[in-house]
C-alpha atoms as a PDB file:
ATOM      1  CA  MET A   1     -17.299   0.847   0.659  1.00  0.00           C
ATOM      2  CA  LYS A   2     -15.048   2.973   2.873  1.00  0.00           C
ATOM      3  CA  VAL A   3     -15.002   0.251   5.534  1.00  0.00           C
ATOM      4  CA  LEU A   4     -14.024  -2.374   2.953  1.00  0.00           C
ATOM      5  CA  LYS A   5     -11.180  -0.166   1.752  1.00  0.00           C
ATOM      6  CA  GLN A   6      -9.968   0.297   5.331  1.00  0.00           C
ATOM      7  CA  ILE A   7     -10.016  -3.478   5.846  1.00  0.00           C
ATOM      8  CA  LEU A   8      -8.118  -3.995   2.588  1.00  0.00           C
ATOM      9  CA  ASN A   9      -5.532  -1.383   3.551  1.00  0.00           C
ATOM     10  CA  PHE A  10      -5.019  -3.002   6.941  1.00  0.00           C
ATOM     11  CA  TYR A  11      -4.713  -6.408   5.261  1.00  0.00           C
ATOM     12  CA  ILE A  12      -1.938  -5.048   3.032  1.00  0.00           C
ATOM     13  CA  ASN A  13      -0.221  -2.661   5.480  1.00  0.00           C
ATOM     14  CA  SER A  14      -0.079  -5.280   8.231  1.00  0.00           C
ATOM     15  CA  SER A  15       1.751  -7.619   5.792  1.00  0.00           C
ATOM     16  CA  ILE A  16      -0.874 -10.363   5.958  1.00  0.00           C
ATOM     17  CA  HIS A  17      -1.030 -10.564   2.179  1.00  0.00           C
ATOM     18  CA  VAL A  18       2.723 -10.905   1.676  1.00  0.00           C
ATOM     19  CA  ALA A  19       2.734 -13.463   4.501  1.00  0.00           C
ATOM     20  CA  PHE A  20       0.220 -15.561   2.572  1.00  0.00           C
ATOM     21  CA  SER A  21       2.592 -15.383  -0.393  1.00  0.00           C
ATOM     22  CA  CYS A  22       5.463 -16.688   1.728  1.00  0.00           C
ATOM     23  CA  PHE A  23       3.202 -19.395   3.189  1.00  0.00           C
ATOM     24  CA  SER A  24       2.233 -20.427  -0.348  1.00  0.00           C
ATOM     25  CA  LEU A  25       5.857 -20.748  -1.474  1.00  0.00           C
ATOM     26  CA  VAL A  26       6.636 -22.998   1.503  1.00  0.00           C
ATOM     27  CA  LYS A  27       3.691 -25.204   0.545  1.00  0.00           C
ATOM     28  CA  ILE A  28       4.899 -25.284  -3.076  1.00  0.00           C
ATOM     29  CA  THR A  29       8.318 -26.504  -1.937  1.00  0.00           C
ATOM     30  CA  TYR A  30       6.688 -29.448  -0.186  1.00  0.00           C
ATOM     31  CA  LEU A  31       4.526 -30.218  -3.215  1.00  0.00           C
ATOM     32  CA  ILE A  32       7.442 -30.086  -5.658  1.00  0.00           C
ATOM     33  CA  LEU A  33       9.598 -32.356  -3.491  1.00  0.00           C
ATOM     34  CA  ASN A  34       6.760 -34.755  -2.681  1.00  0.00           C
ATOM     35  CA  ILE A  35       7.524 -34.617   1.033  1.00  0.00           C
ATOM     36  CA  SER A  36       5.098 -34.362   3.913  1.00  0.00           C
ATOM     37  CA  ALA A  37       4.106 -30.770   4.603  1.00  0.00           C
ATOM     38  CA  ASP A  38       5.233 -29.424   7.964  1.00  0.00           C
ATOM     39  CA  ASN A  39       2.771 -26.918   9.368  1.00  0.00           C
ATOM     40  CA  SER A  40       5.338 -25.729  11.905  1.00  0.00           C
ATOM     41  CA  ILE A  41       7.514 -24.345   9.104  1.00  0.00           C
ATOM     42  CA  ALA A  42       4.529 -22.996   7.163  1.00  0.00           C
ATOM     43  CA  TYR A  43       3.133 -21.098  10.152  1.00  0.00           C
ATOM     44  CA  PHE A  44       6.603 -19.998  11.246  1.00  0.00           C
ATOM     45  CA  ALA A  45       7.127 -18.541   7.765  1.00  0.00           C
ATOM     46  CA  PHE A  46       3.679 -16.913   7.731  1.00  0.00           C
ATOM     47  CA  PHE A  47       3.888 -15.142  11.084  1.00  0.00           C
ATOM     48  CA  GLY A  48       7.624 -14.557  10.702  1.00  0.00           C
ATOM     49  CA  THR A  49       6.950 -12.676   7.469  1.00  0.00           C
ATOM     50  CA  ILE A  50       4.411 -10.482   9.256  1.00  0.00           C
ATOM     51  CA  VAL A  51       6.890  -9.672  12.020  1.00  0.00           C
ATOM     52  CA  GLY A  52       9.829  -9.190   9.652  1.00  0.00           C
ATOM     53  CA  TYR A  53       8.051  -7.023   7.105  1.00  0.00           C
ATOM     54  CA  ASN A  54       6.324  -4.881   9.712  1.00  0.00           C
ATOM     55  CA  PHE A  55       9.654  -4.446  11.495  1.00  0.00           C
ATOM     56  CA  VAL A  56      11.297  -3.327   8.252  1.00  0.00           C
ATOM     57  CA  LYS A  57       8.642  -0.839   7.213  1.00  0.00           C
ATOM     58  CA  PHE A  58       7.368   0.281  10.625  1.00  0.00           C
ATOM     59  CA  ASP A  59       9.500   3.407  10.759  1.00  0.00           C
ATOM     60  CA  ALA A  60       8.497   4.497   7.257  1.00  0.00           C
ATOM     61  CA  LEU A  61       4.855   3.752   8.001  1.00  0.00           C
ATOM     62  CA  ALA A  62       5.004   5.722  11.238  1.00  0.00           C
ATOM     63  CA  ARG A  63       6.498   8.761   9.520  1.00  0.00           C
ATOM     64  CA  ALA A  64       3.957   8.818   6.691  1.00  0.00           C
ATOM     65  CA  ASN A  65       0.606  10.461   7.476  1.00  0.00           C
ATOM     66  CA  LYS A  66       0.983  10.104  11.240  1.00  0.00           C
ATOM     67  CA  ASN A  67      -2.435  11.496  12.024  1.00  0.00           C
ATOM     68  CA  LYS A  68      -4.247   9.300   9.529  1.00  0.00           C
ATOM     69  CA  MET A  69      -2.242   6.196  10.351  1.00  0.00           C
ATOM     70  CA  ARG A  70      -2.228   6.544  14.125  1.00  0.00           C
ATOM     71  CA  ILE A  71      -5.063   4.098  14.822  1.00  0.00           C
ATOM     72  CA  GLN A  72      -3.941   1.682  12.139  1.00  0.00           C
ATOM     73  CA  LEU A  73      -0.362   1.778  13.435  1.00  0.00           C
ATOM     74  CA  LYS A  74      -1.541   0.816  16.907  1.00  0.00           C
ATOM     75  CA  ALA A  75      -3.511  -2.069  15.451  1.00  0.00           C
ATOM     76  CA  ILE A  76      -0.532  -3.186  13.335  1.00  0.00           C
ATOM     77  CA  THR A  77       1.761  -2.963  16.359  1.00  0.00           C
ATOM     78  CA  ALA A  78      -0.566  -5.114  18.459  1.00  0.00           C
ATOM     79  CA  PHE A  79      -1.007  -7.580  15.616  1.00  0.00           C
ATOM     80  CA  SER A  80       2.756  -7.763  15.083  1.00  0.00           C
ATOM     81  CA  PHE A  81       3.343  -8.446  18.771  1.00  0.00           C
ATOM     82  CA  ILE A  82       0.846 -11.318  18.737  1.00  0.00           C
ATOM     83  CA  SER A  83       2.497 -12.641  15.578  1.00  0.00           C
ATOM     84  CA  LEU A  84       5.891 -12.464  17.313  1.00  0.00           C
ATOM     85  CA  LEU A  85       4.616 -14.645  20.161  1.00  0.00           C
ATOM     86  CA  ILE A  86       3.331 -17.176  17.640  1.00  0.00           C
ATOM     87  CA  VAL A  87       6.676 -17.109  15.792  1.00  0.00           C
ATOM     88  CA  ILE A  88       8.505 -17.865  19.044  1.00  0.00           C
ATOM     89  CA  PHE A  89       6.107 -20.749  19.727  1.00  0.00           C
ATOM     90  CA  TYR A  90       6.730 -22.345  16.322  1.00  0.00           C
ATOM     91  CA  PHE A  91      10.456 -21.580  16.468  1.00  0.00           C
ATOM     92  CA  PHE A  92      10.843 -24.030  19.353  1.00  0.00           C
ATOM     93  CA  LYS A  93       9.041 -26.694  17.331  1.00  0.00           C
ATOM     94  CA  LEU A  94      11.703 -26.591  14.591  1.00  0.00           C
ATOM     95  CA  GLN A  95      14.687 -28.904  14.242  1.00  0.00           C
ATOM     96  CA  PHE A  96      17.969 -27.636  15.706  1.00  0.00           C
ATOM     97  CA  THR A  97      19.627 -27.013  12.329  1.00  0.00           C
ATOM     98  CA  THR A  98      16.503 -25.225  11.138  1.00  0.00           C
ATOM     99  CA  LYS A  99      16.635 -22.957  14.188  1.00  0.00           C
ATOM    100  CA  ILE A 100      20.242 -22.042  13.413  1.00  0.00           C
ATOM    101  CA  SER A 101      19.402 -21.225   9.785  1.00  0.00           C
ATOM    102  CA  ALA A 102      16.284 -19.271  10.772  1.00  0.00           C
ATOM    103  CA  THR A 103      18.409 -17.225  13.174  1.00  0.00           C
ATOM    104  CA  LEU A 104      20.877 -16.412  10.384  1.00  0.00           C
ATOM    105  CA  PHE A 105      18.061 -15.127   8.172  1.00  0.00           C
ATOM    106  CA  LEU A 106      16.778 -13.102  11.127  1.00  0.00           C
ATOM    107  CA  VAL A 107      20.204 -11.483  11.440  1.00  0.00           C
ATOM    108  CA  LEU A 108      20.163 -10.705   7.710  1.00  0.00           C
ATOM    109  CA  THR A 109      16.734  -9.092   8.123  1.00  0.00           C
ATOM    110  CA  ILE A 110      18.019  -6.964  11.012  1.00  0.00           C
ATOM    111  CA  LEU A 111      21.062  -6.012   8.938  1.00  0.00           C
ATOM    112  CA  TYR A 112      18.666  -5.023   6.162  1.00  0.00           C
ATOM    113  CA  THR A 113      16.790  -2.745   8.545  1.00  0.00           C
ATOM    114  CA  LEU A 114      19.227  -1.348  11.087  1.00  0.00           C
ATOM    115  CA  PRO A 115      22.823  -0.109  10.680  1.00  0.00           C
ATOM    116  CA  PHE A 116      25.302  -2.329  12.517  1.00  0.00           C
ATOM    117  CA  PHE A 117      27.851   0.458  12.878  1.00  0.00           C
ATOM    118  CA  PRO A 118      27.500   4.171  13.750  1.00  0.00           C
ATOM    119  CA  ASN A 119      27.267   6.626  10.868  1.00  0.00           C
ATOM    120  CA  THR A 120      26.543   3.863   8.368  1.00  0.00           C
ATOM    121  CA  LYS A 121      23.453   3.049   6.352  1.00  0.00           C
ATOM    122  CA  ASN A 122      21.464  -0.126   6.771  1.00  0.00           C
ATOM    123  CA  ALA A 123      21.684  -2.829   4.107  1.00  0.00           C
ATOM    124  CA  ARG A 124      18.391  -1.668   2.646  1.00  0.00           C
ATOM    125  CA  ASN A 125      20.193   1.469   1.491  1.00  0.00           C
ATOM    126  CA  TRP A 126      23.350  -0.202   0.218  1.00  0.00           C
ATOM    127  CA  ALA A 127      23.554   0.668  -3.447  1.00  0.00           C
ATOM    128  CA  GLY A 128      22.306  -2.139  -5.660  1.00  0.00           C
ATOM    129  CA  LEU A 129      22.166  -4.818  -2.938  1.00  0.00           C
ATOM    130  CA  LYS A 130      18.579  -4.521  -1.731  1.00  0.00           C
ATOM    131  CA  ILE A 131      17.082  -6.788  -4.393  1.00  0.00           C
ATOM    132  CA  TYR A 132      19.632  -9.557  -3.723  1.00  0.00           C
ATOM    133  CA  ILE A 133      19.206  -9.484   0.060  1.00  0.00           C
ATOM    134  CA  VAL A 134      15.413  -9.721  -0.185  1.00  0.00           C
ATOM    135  CA  ALA A 135      15.560 -12.538  -2.753  1.00  0.00           C
ATOM    136  CA  ILE A 136      18.077 -14.522  -0.673  1.00  0.00           C
ATOM    137  CA  CYS A 137      15.917 -14.198   2.458  1.00  0.00           C
ATOM    138  CA  TRP A 138      12.871 -15.468   0.569  1.00  0.00           C
ATOM    139  CA  VAL A 139      14.805 -18.424  -0.843  1.00  0.00           C
ATOM    140  CA  GLY A 140      16.089 -19.202   2.632  1.00  0.00           C
ATOM    141  CA  VAL A 141      12.694 -19.187   4.300  1.00  0.00           C
ATOM    142  CA  THR A 142      10.684 -20.877   1.537  1.00  0.00           C
ATOM    143  CA  VAL A 143      13.232 -23.438   0.295  1.00  0.00           C
ATOM    144  CA  ILE A 144      16.121 -23.990   2.710  1.00  0.00           C
ATOM    145  CA  LEU A 145      14.134 -24.067   5.964  1.00  0.00           C
ATOM    146  CA  PRO A 146      11.491 -26.562   4.716  1.00  0.00           C
ATOM    147  CA  ILE A 147      14.195 -28.899   3.382  1.00  0.00           C
ATOM    148  CA  LEU A 148      16.269 -28.664   6.564  1.00  0.00           C
ATOM    149  CA  ASN A 149      13.299 -29.313   8.799  1.00  0.00           C
ATOM    150  CA  SER A 150      12.172 -32.304   6.730  1.00  0.00           C
ATOM    151  CA  GLY A 151      15.506 -33.994   7.270  1.00  0.00           C
ATOM    152  CA  ILE A 152      16.158 -34.780   3.596  1.00  0.00           C
ATOM    153  CA  SER A 153      19.629 -34.276   2.171  1.00  0.00           C
ATOM    154  CA  PHE A 154      20.614 -31.377  -0.060  1.00  0.00           C
ATOM    155  CA  GLN A 155      20.958 -32.874  -3.530  1.00  0.00           C
ATOM    156  CA  ASN A 156      21.136 -31.430  -7.047  1.00  0.00           C
ATOM    157  CA  PHE A 157      17.419 -30.692  -7.159  1.00  0.00           C
ATOM    158  CA  PHE A 158      17.812 -28.311  -4.203  1.00  0.00           C
ATOM    159  CA  TYR A 159      20.022 -25.970  -6.212  1.00  0.00           C
ATOM    160  CA  ILE A 160      17.579 -26.016  -9.116  1.00  0.00           C
ATOM    161  CA  ILE A 161      14.608 -25.215  -6.884  1.00  0.00           C
ATOM    162  CA  ALA A 162      16.576 -22.533  -5.026  1.00  0.00           C
ATOM    163  CA  LEU A 163      17.686 -20.892  -8.285  1.00  0.00           C
ATOM    164  CA  GLN A 164      14.178 -20.984  -9.719  1.00  0.00           C
ATOM    165  CA  ARG A 165      12.764 -19.460  -6.537  1.00  0.00           C
ATOM    166  CA  PHE A 166      15.464 -16.763  -6.583  1.00  0.00           C
ATOM    167  CA  LEU A 167      14.577 -15.863 -10.182  1.00  0.00           C
ATOM    168  CA  LEU A 168      10.876 -15.684  -9.281  1.00  0.00           C
ATOM    169  CA  ILE A 169      11.435 -13.314  -6.348  1.00  0.00           C
ATOM    170  CA  PHE A 170      14.039 -11.277  -8.236  1.00  0.00           C
ATOM    171  CA  THR A 171      11.662 -10.719 -11.161  1.00  0.00           C
ATOM    172  CA  LEU A 172       8.757  -9.797  -8.888  1.00  0.00           C
ATOM    173  CA  ILE A 173      10.967  -7.251  -7.119  1.00  0.00           C
ATOM    174  CA  LEU A 174      11.862  -5.746 -10.501  1.00  0.00           C
ATOM    175  CA  ILE A 175       8.174  -4.874 -10.893  1.00  0.00           C
ATOM    176  CA  PHE A 176       8.195  -3.172  -7.487  1.00  0.00           C
ATOM    177  CA  GLU A 177      11.310  -1.209  -8.422  1.00  0.00           C
ATOM    178  CA  ILE A 178       9.718   0.014 -11.657  1.00  0.00           C
ATOM    179  CA  ILE A 179       6.609   1.161  -9.788  1.00  0.00           C
ATOM    180  CA  ASP A 180       8.721   2.875  -7.092  1.00  0.00           C
ATOM    181  CA  LEU A 181      11.070   4.564  -9.558  1.00  0.00           C
ATOM    182  CA  LYS A 182       9.692   8.034  -8.790  1.00  0.00           C
ATOM    183  CA  THR A 183       9.973   7.709  -5.030  1.00  0.00           C
ATOM    184  CA  ASP A 184      13.160   5.637  -4.592  1.00  0.00           C
ATOM    185  CA  ASP A 185      16.300   7.465  -3.509  1.00  0.00           C
ATOM    186  CA  PRO A 186      18.614   7.717  -6.570  1.00  0.00           C
ATOM    187  CA  HIS A 187      21.490   6.494  -4.388  1.00  0.00           C
ATOM    188  CA  LEU A 188      19.779   3.108  -4.005  1.00  0.00           C
ATOM    189  CA  LYS A 189      20.845   2.253  -7.558  1.00  0.00           C
ATOM    190  CA  THR A 190      17.917  -0.060  -8.167  1.00  0.00           C
ATOM    191  CA  VAL A 191      17.912  -2.009 -11.422  1.00  0.00           C
ATOM    192  CA  PRO A 192      15.585   0.444 -13.258  1.00  0.00           C
ATOM    193  CA  GLN A 193      17.682   3.365 -12.045  1.00  0.00           C
ATOM    194  CA  GLN A 194      20.814   1.795 -13.496  1.00  0.00           C
ATOM    195  CA  ILE A 195      19.612   0.305 -16.794  1.00  0.00           C
ATOM    196  CA  GLY A 196      16.235   1.975 -17.409  1.00  0.00           C
ATOM    197  CA  VAL A 197      12.692   0.635 -17.386  1.00  0.00           C
ATOM    198  CA  LYS A 198      12.811  -0.904 -20.868  1.00  0.00           C
ATOM    199  CA  ASN A 199      15.998  -2.863 -20.193  1.00  0.00           C
ATOM    200  CA  THR A 200      14.687  -3.879 -16.765  1.00  0.00           C
ATOM    201  CA  LYS A 201      11.648  -5.412 -18.417  1.00  0.00           C
ATOM    202  CA  LEU A 202      13.830  -7.196 -20.976  1.00  0.00           C
ATOM    203  CA  LEU A 203      15.966  -8.537 -18.129  1.00  0.00           C
ATOM    204  CA  GLY A 204      12.828  -9.760 -16.364  1.00  0.00           C
ATOM    205  CA  PHE A 205      11.555 -11.503 -19.499  1.00  0.00           C
ATOM    206  CA  GLY A 206      14.925 -13.227 -19.897  1.00  0.00           C
ATOM    207  CA  LEU A 207      14.910 -14.414 -16.300  1.00  0.00           C
ATOM    208  CA  LEU A 208      11.381 -15.769 -16.763  1.00  0.00           C
ATOM    209  CA  ILE A 209      12.567 -17.885 -19.715  1.00  0.00           C
ATOM    210  CA  VAL A 210      15.213 -19.448 -17.457  1.00  0.00           C
ATOM    211  CA  PHE A 211      12.555 -19.832 -14.744  1.00  0.00           C
ATOM    212  CA  CYS A 212      10.424 -21.848 -17.163  1.00  0.00           C
ATOM    213  CA  GLY A 213      13.338 -24.047 -18.183  1.00  0.00           C
ATOM    214  CA  LEU A 214      14.138 -24.858 -14.570  1.00  0.00           C
ATOM    215  CA  GLY A 215      10.486 -25.761 -14.055  1.00  0.00           C
ATOM    216  CA  PHE A 216      11.080 -28.929 -16.070  1.00  0.00           C
ATOM    217  CA  PHE A 217      13.687 -30.119 -13.579  1.00  0.00           C
ATOM    218  CA  ASN A 218      12.465 -28.849 -10.213  1.00  0.00           C
ATOM    219  CA  SER A 219      11.376 -32.216  -8.856  1.00  0.00           C
ATOM    220  CA  ASN A 220      13.284 -34.685  -6.686  1.00  0.00           C
ATOM    221  CA  PHE A 221      14.835 -36.236  -9.789  1.00  0.00           C
ATOM    222  CA  ASN A 222      12.864 -39.459  -9.863  1.00  0.00           C
ATOM    223  CA  PHE A 223      12.512 -38.703 -13.598  1.00  0.00           C
ATOM    224  CA  GLN A 224       8.788 -39.385 -13.821  1.00  0.00           C
ATOM    225  CA  PHE A 225       8.026 -37.666 -17.106  1.00  0.00           C
ATOM    226  CA  LEU A 226       4.440 -36.677 -16.288  1.00  0.00           C
ATOM    227  CA  GLU A 227       5.550 -35.048 -13.043  1.00  0.00           C
ATOM    228  CA  LEU A 228       8.302 -33.122 -14.794  1.00  0.00           C
ATOM    229  CA  LEU A 229       5.890 -32.030 -17.524  1.00  0.00           C
ATOM    230  CA  PHE A 230       3.356 -30.990 -14.903  1.00  0.00           C
ATOM    231  CA  ASN A 231       5.910 -28.755 -13.138  1.00  0.00           C
ATOM    232  CA  PHE A 232       7.066 -27.317 -16.455  1.00  0.00           C
ATOM    233  CA  VAL A 233       3.542 -26.373 -17.579  1.00  0.00           C
ATOM    234  CA  ILE A 234       2.768 -24.707 -14.253  1.00  0.00           C
ATOM    235  CA  ALA A 235       6.055 -22.779 -14.448  1.00  0.00           C
ATOM    236  CA  ILE A 236       5.069 -21.522 -17.913  1.00  0.00           C
ATOM    237  CA  VAL A 237       1.667 -20.351 -16.658  1.00  0.00           C
ATOM    238  CA  ILE A 238       3.231 -18.511 -13.714  1.00  0.00           C
ATOM    239  CA  ALA A 239       5.886 -16.964 -15.986  1.00  0.00           C
ATOM    240  CA  ILE A 240       3.183 -15.687 -18.350  1.00  0.00           C
ATOM    241  CA  VAL A 241       1.274 -14.103 -15.449  1.00  0.00           C
ATOM    242  CA  ILE A 242       4.429 -12.391 -14.156  1.00  0.00           C
ATOM    243  CA  ALA A 243       5.390 -11.294 -17.682  1.00  0.00           C
ATOM    244  CA  ILE A 244       1.997  -9.590 -18.079  1.00  0.00           C
ATOM    245  CA  PHE A 245       2.429  -7.734 -14.783  1.00  0.00           C
ATOM    246  CA  LEU A 246       5.983  -6.798 -15.790  1.00  0.00           C
ATOM    247  CA  TYR A 247       4.953  -5.591 -19.251  1.00  0.00           C
ATOM    248  CA  PHE A 248       2.230  -3.289 -17.911  1.00  0.00           C
ATOM    249  CA  SER A 249       4.230  -1.987 -14.951  1.00  0.00           C
ATOM    250  CA  ASN A 250       5.055   1.711 -14.896  1.00  0.00           C
ATOM    251  CA  GLU A 251       5.659   4.520 -12.434  1.00  0.00           C
ATOM    252  CA  ASN A 252       2.017   5.622 -12.434  1.00  0.00           C
ATOM    253  CA  ARG A 253       0.496   2.355 -11.214  1.00  0.00           C
ATOM    254  CA  SER A 254      -1.265   2.421  -7.840  1.00  0.00           C
ATOM    255  CA  LYS A 255       0.132   0.691  -4.773  1.00  0.00           C
ATOM    256  CA  TYR A 256      -2.456  -2.068  -5.182  1.00  0.00           C
ATOM    257  CA  TYR A 257      -0.835  -3.119  -8.460  1.00  0.00           C
ATOM    258  CA  THR A 258       2.153  -4.517  -6.592  1.00  0.00           C
ATOM    259  CA  SER A 259       1.075  -4.815  -2.961  1.00  0.00           C
ATOM    260  CA  LEU A 260      -2.098  -6.714  -3.845  1.00  0.00           C
ATOM    261  CA  TRP A 261      -1.941  -8.181  -7.352  1.00  0.00           C
ATOM    262  CA  VAL A 262       1.762  -8.833  -7.956  1.00  0.00           C
ATOM    263  CA  GLU A 263       2.173 -10.284  -4.474  1.00  0.00           C
ATOM    264  CA  SER A 264      -0.714 -12.645  -5.253  1.00  0.00           C
ATOM    265  CA  VAL A 265       1.394 -14.564  -7.807  1.00  0.00           C
ATOM    266  CA  PRO A 266       2.813 -17.103  -5.281  1.00  0.00           C
ATOM    267  CA  ILE A 267      -0.686 -17.644  -3.890  1.00  0.00           C
ATOM    268  CA  PHE A 268      -2.004 -18.256  -7.406  1.00  0.00           C
ATOM    269  CA  TRP A 269       0.917 -20.651  -8.043  1.00  0.00           C
ATOM    270  CA  TRP A 270       0.047 -22.708  -4.959  1.00  0.00           C
ATOM    271  CA  LEU A 271      -3.685 -22.770  -5.754  1.00  0.00           C
ATOM    272  CA  LEU A 272      -2.876 -23.842  -9.310  1.00  0.00           C
ATOM    273  CA  PHE A 273      -0.837 -26.748  -7.926  1.00  0.00           C
ATOM    274  CA  LEU A 274      -3.710 -27.806  -5.678  1.00  0.00           C
ATOM    275  CA  PHE A 275      -6.328 -27.441  -8.414  1.00  0.00           C
ATOM    276  CA  ILE A 276      -4.465 -29.473 -11.034  1.00  0.00           C
ATOM    277  CA  GLN A 277      -3.438 -32.174  -8.590  1.00  0.00           C
END
């Protein structure tokens, strides 16, 4: 049992689980738009998420329980380095415009992690901005990059899909912020810190209603009713799942509540697509 727990902790701490979530959202974008899936983008997003997330949290992970985490940190470092090599390999397989956009999101990730100027905080610690930066990066990687690399034009449906994806990520992050309310620096001014847990949940429920409404239109606008209905029903199911997690979220939940179960929502969404289709 102890070995299984160690494996699970490595799976979560090395960002493999969140990478699967990102991979799933890329696949969903291709399914919604009815365009051929590009494994180069999917794998770039998967391994890029591992590198990006481990880069962001490496310092915090290294400072926490150094003695206990020493072996795991070495393993995560080695795994991250291998993932970086794979990211570079798939980066050169992307279209030129996709490379430019991917580089911009990389810069945003670095800005999120490291201060650009002396005696300043990184973007992660900018009051109230953390949730928006993370959501924008996820929309960029899981919506913008797949569309750019496929060569299709940005039409009205892009904005609907991008907005729906932003609302999904934003609401999921609200759950994380509720769970982390005890440990977050008060100067971060997270949503729960500013409006309280109850109002944060109400905000999340409201965003999920909009998320469901957009689900009826997040196709490539060929107006096939059954396809639109299919997307709408799936959006409702996903919204219900997130609403349940949001409703039961509180400061006393374990790390697995968010890092394992909440982050599984995109994976469940993708599997639901595959199962119904």
